[in-house]
Backbone as numpy.savetxt, mean C-alpha at the origin, in Angstrom:
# Nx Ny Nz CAx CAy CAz Cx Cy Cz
5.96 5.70 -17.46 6.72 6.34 -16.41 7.86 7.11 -17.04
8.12 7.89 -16.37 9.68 8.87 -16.45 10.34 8.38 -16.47
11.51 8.82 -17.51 13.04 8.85 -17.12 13.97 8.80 -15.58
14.48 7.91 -14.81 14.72 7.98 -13.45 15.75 7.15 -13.49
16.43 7.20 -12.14 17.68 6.89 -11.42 17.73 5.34 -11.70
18.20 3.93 -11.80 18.15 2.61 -11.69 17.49 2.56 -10.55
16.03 1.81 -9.87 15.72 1.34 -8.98 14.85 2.29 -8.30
14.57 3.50 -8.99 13.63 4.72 -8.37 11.98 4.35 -8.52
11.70 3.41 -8.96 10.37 2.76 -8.60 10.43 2.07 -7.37
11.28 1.52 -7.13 11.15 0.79 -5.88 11.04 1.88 -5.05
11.06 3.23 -4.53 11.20 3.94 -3.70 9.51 4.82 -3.66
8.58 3.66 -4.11 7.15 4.39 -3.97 6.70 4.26 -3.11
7.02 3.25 -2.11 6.44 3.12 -0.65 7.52 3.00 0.46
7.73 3.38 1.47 8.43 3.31 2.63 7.88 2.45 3.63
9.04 1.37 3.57 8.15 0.23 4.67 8.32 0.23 6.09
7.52 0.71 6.92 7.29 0.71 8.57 8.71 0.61 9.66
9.04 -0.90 8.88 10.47 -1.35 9.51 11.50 -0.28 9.22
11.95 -0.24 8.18 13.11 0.90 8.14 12.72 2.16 7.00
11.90 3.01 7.69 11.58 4.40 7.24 12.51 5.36 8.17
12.78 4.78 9.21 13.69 5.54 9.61 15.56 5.62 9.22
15.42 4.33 8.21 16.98 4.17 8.45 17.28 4.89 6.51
16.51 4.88 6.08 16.39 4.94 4.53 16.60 6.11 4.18
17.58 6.51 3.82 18.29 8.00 3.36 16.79 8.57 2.48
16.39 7.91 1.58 15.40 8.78 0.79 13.86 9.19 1.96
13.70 8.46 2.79 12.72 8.90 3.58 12.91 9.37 5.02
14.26 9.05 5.74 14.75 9.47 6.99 13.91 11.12 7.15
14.19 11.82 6.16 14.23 13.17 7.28 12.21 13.33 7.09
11.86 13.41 5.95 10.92 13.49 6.11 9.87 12.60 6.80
10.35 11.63 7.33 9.73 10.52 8.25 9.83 11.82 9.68
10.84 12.47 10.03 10.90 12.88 11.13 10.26 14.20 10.74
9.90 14.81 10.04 9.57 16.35 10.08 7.81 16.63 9.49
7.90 16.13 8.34 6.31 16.11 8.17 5.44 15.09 7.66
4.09 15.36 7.76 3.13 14.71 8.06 2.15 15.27 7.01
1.10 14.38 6.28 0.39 14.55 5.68 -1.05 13.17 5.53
-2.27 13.88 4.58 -2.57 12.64 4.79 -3.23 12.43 3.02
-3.08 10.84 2.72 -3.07 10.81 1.39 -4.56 10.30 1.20
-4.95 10.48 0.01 -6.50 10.29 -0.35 -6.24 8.99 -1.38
-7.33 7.87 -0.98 -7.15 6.63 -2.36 -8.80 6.42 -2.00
-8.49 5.31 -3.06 -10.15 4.43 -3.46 -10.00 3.32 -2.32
-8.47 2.60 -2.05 -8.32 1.73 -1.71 -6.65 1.16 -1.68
-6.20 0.30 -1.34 -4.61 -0.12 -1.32 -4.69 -1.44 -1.70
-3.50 -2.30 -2.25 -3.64 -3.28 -2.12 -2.42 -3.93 -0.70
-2.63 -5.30 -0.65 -1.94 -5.75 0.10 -1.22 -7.06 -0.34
-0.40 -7.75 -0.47 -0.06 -9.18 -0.50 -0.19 -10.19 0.50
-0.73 -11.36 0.87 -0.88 -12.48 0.92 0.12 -13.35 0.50
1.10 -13.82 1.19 1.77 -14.69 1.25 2.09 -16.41 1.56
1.91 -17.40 1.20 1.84 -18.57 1.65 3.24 -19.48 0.91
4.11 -19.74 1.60 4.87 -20.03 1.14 5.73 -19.13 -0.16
5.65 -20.14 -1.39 5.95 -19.55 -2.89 4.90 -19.21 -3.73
3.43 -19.03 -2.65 2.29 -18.19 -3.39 2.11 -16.69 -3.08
1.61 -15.98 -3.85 1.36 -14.65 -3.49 0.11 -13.98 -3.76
-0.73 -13.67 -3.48 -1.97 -12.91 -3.98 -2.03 -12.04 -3.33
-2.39 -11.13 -4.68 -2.80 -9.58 -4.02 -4.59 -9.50 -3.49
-4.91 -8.66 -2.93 -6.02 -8.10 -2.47 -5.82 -6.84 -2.49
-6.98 -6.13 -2.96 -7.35 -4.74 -3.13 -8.50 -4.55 -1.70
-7.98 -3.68 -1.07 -8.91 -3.50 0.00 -9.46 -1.92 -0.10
-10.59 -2.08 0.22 -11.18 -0.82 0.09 -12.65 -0.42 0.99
-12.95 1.06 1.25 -14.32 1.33 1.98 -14.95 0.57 2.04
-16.17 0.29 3.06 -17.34 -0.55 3.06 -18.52 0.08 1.81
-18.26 1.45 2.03 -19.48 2.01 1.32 -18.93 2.63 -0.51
-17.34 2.24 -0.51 -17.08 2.59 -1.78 -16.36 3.82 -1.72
-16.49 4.75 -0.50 -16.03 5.83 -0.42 -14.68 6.05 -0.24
-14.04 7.11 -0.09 -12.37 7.86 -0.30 -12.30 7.37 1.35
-10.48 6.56 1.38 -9.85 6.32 2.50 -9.15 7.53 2.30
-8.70 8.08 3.84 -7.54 8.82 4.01 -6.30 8.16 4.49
-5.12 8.06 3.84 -4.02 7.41 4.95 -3.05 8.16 4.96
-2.48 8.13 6.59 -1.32 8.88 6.63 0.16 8.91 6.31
0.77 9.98 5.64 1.92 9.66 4.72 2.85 10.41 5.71
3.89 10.04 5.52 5.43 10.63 6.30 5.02 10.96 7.34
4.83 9.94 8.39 4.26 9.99 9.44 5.34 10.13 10.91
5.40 11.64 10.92 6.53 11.57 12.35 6.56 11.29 13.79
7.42 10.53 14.54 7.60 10.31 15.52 6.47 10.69 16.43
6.13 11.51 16.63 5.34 12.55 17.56 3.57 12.82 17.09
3.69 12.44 15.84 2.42 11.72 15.35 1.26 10.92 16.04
0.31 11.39 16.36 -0.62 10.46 16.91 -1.02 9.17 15.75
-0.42 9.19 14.58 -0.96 8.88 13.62 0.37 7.50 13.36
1.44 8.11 13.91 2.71 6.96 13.75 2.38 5.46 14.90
1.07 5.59 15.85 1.44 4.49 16.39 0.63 3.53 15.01
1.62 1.62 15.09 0.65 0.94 14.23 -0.23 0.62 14.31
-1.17 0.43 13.50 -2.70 -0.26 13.25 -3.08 0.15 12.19
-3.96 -0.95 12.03 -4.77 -1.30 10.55 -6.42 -0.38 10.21
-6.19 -0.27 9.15 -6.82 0.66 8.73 -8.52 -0.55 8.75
-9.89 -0.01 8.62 -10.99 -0.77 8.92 -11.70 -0.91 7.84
-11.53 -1.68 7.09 -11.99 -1.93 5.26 -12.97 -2.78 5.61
-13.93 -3.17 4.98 -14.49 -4.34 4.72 -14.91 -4.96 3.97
-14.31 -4.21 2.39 -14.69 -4.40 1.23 -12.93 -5.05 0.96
-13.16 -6.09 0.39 -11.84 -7.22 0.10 -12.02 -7.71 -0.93
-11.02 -7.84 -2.10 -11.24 -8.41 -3.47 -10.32 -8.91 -3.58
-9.95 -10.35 -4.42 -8.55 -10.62 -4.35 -8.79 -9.95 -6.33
-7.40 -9.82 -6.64 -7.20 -8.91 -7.60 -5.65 -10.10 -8.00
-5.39 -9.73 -9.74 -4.51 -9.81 -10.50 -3.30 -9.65 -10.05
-2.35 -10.15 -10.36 -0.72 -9.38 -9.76 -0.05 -8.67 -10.44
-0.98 -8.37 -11.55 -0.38 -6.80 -12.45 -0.32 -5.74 -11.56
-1.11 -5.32 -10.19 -1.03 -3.97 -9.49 0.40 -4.20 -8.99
1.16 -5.39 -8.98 2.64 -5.17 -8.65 3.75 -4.66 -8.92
3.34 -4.47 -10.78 4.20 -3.23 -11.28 3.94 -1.97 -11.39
4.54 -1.16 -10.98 4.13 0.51 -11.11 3.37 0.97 -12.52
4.30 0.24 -13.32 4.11 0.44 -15.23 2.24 -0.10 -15.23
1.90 -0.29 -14.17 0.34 -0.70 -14.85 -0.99 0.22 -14.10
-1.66 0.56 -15.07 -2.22 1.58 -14.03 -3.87 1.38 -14.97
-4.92 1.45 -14.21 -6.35 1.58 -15.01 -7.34 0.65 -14.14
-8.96 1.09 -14.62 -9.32 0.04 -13.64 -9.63 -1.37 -13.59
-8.91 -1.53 -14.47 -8.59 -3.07 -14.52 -7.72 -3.79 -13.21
-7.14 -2.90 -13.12 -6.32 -4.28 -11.79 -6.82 -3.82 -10.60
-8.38 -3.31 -10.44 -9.54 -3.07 -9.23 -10.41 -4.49 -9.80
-10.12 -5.25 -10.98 -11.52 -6.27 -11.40 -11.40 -7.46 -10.30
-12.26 -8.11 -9.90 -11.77 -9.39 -8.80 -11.71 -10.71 -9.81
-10.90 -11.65 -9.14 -10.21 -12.37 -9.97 -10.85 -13.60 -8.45
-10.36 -14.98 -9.08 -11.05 -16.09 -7.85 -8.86 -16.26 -7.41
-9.04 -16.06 -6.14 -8.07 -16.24 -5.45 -7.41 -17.47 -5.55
-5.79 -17.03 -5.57 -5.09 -18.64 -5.49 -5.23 -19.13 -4.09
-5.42 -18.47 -3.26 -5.62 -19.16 -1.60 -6.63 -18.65 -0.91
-6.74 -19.19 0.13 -7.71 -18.31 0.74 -7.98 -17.37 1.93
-8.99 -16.51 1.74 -8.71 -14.95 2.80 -8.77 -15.50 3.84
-7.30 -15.60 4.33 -6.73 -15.59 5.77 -6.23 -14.03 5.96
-6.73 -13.47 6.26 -6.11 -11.69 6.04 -5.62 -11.07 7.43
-4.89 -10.61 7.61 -5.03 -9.87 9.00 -5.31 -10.26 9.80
């Protein structure tokens, strides 16, 4: 990664709850709209002081679209979950930005179990 501000990794995702209040995403939360292309996202799983990630992705393997800076007026801003049905639990290396390859897509045997969504 680049040279950057203290704490400018943390600013790779904008979380639902306060995208509106967050100086780095406020305006463009309200003005435009786009939509982003992946293989897949991951998610965390939480149980107590456990955590596992899951990589969720297409049924058929194919490109998700999801929508990014999603404004007010957006048909696209109300919530709901995107319709995967391909679920892997995965490594907790995809938690640092610094790691990237397709290694942290390999499935790993889960510390808990898929209670998901």
């Amino acid at each position: 990664m680049g040279e950057g501000p203290p704490g400018a990794a943390r600013l790779i995702n904008a979380r639902r709850e306060t995208v509106t209040r967050t100086p780095a995403f406020r305006t463009a939360y309200a003005r435009r709209r786009c939509l982003l292309p992946a293989d897949g996202y991951d998610e965390w799983q939480v149980d107590g002081t456990r955590k596992q990630p899951w990589f969720l992705s297409s049924p058929d393997g194919g490109s998700l679209a999801r929508p990014g800076g999603r404004g007010p007026r957006s048909s696209a801003a109300r919530p709901g979950r995107f319709r995967c049905a391909r679920r892997l639990a995965v490594g907790p290396a995809v938690g640092n930005v610094r790691n990237d390859g397709p290694e942290l897509v390999q499935p790993v045997a889960p510390e808990q179990p898929p209670m998901l969504f």
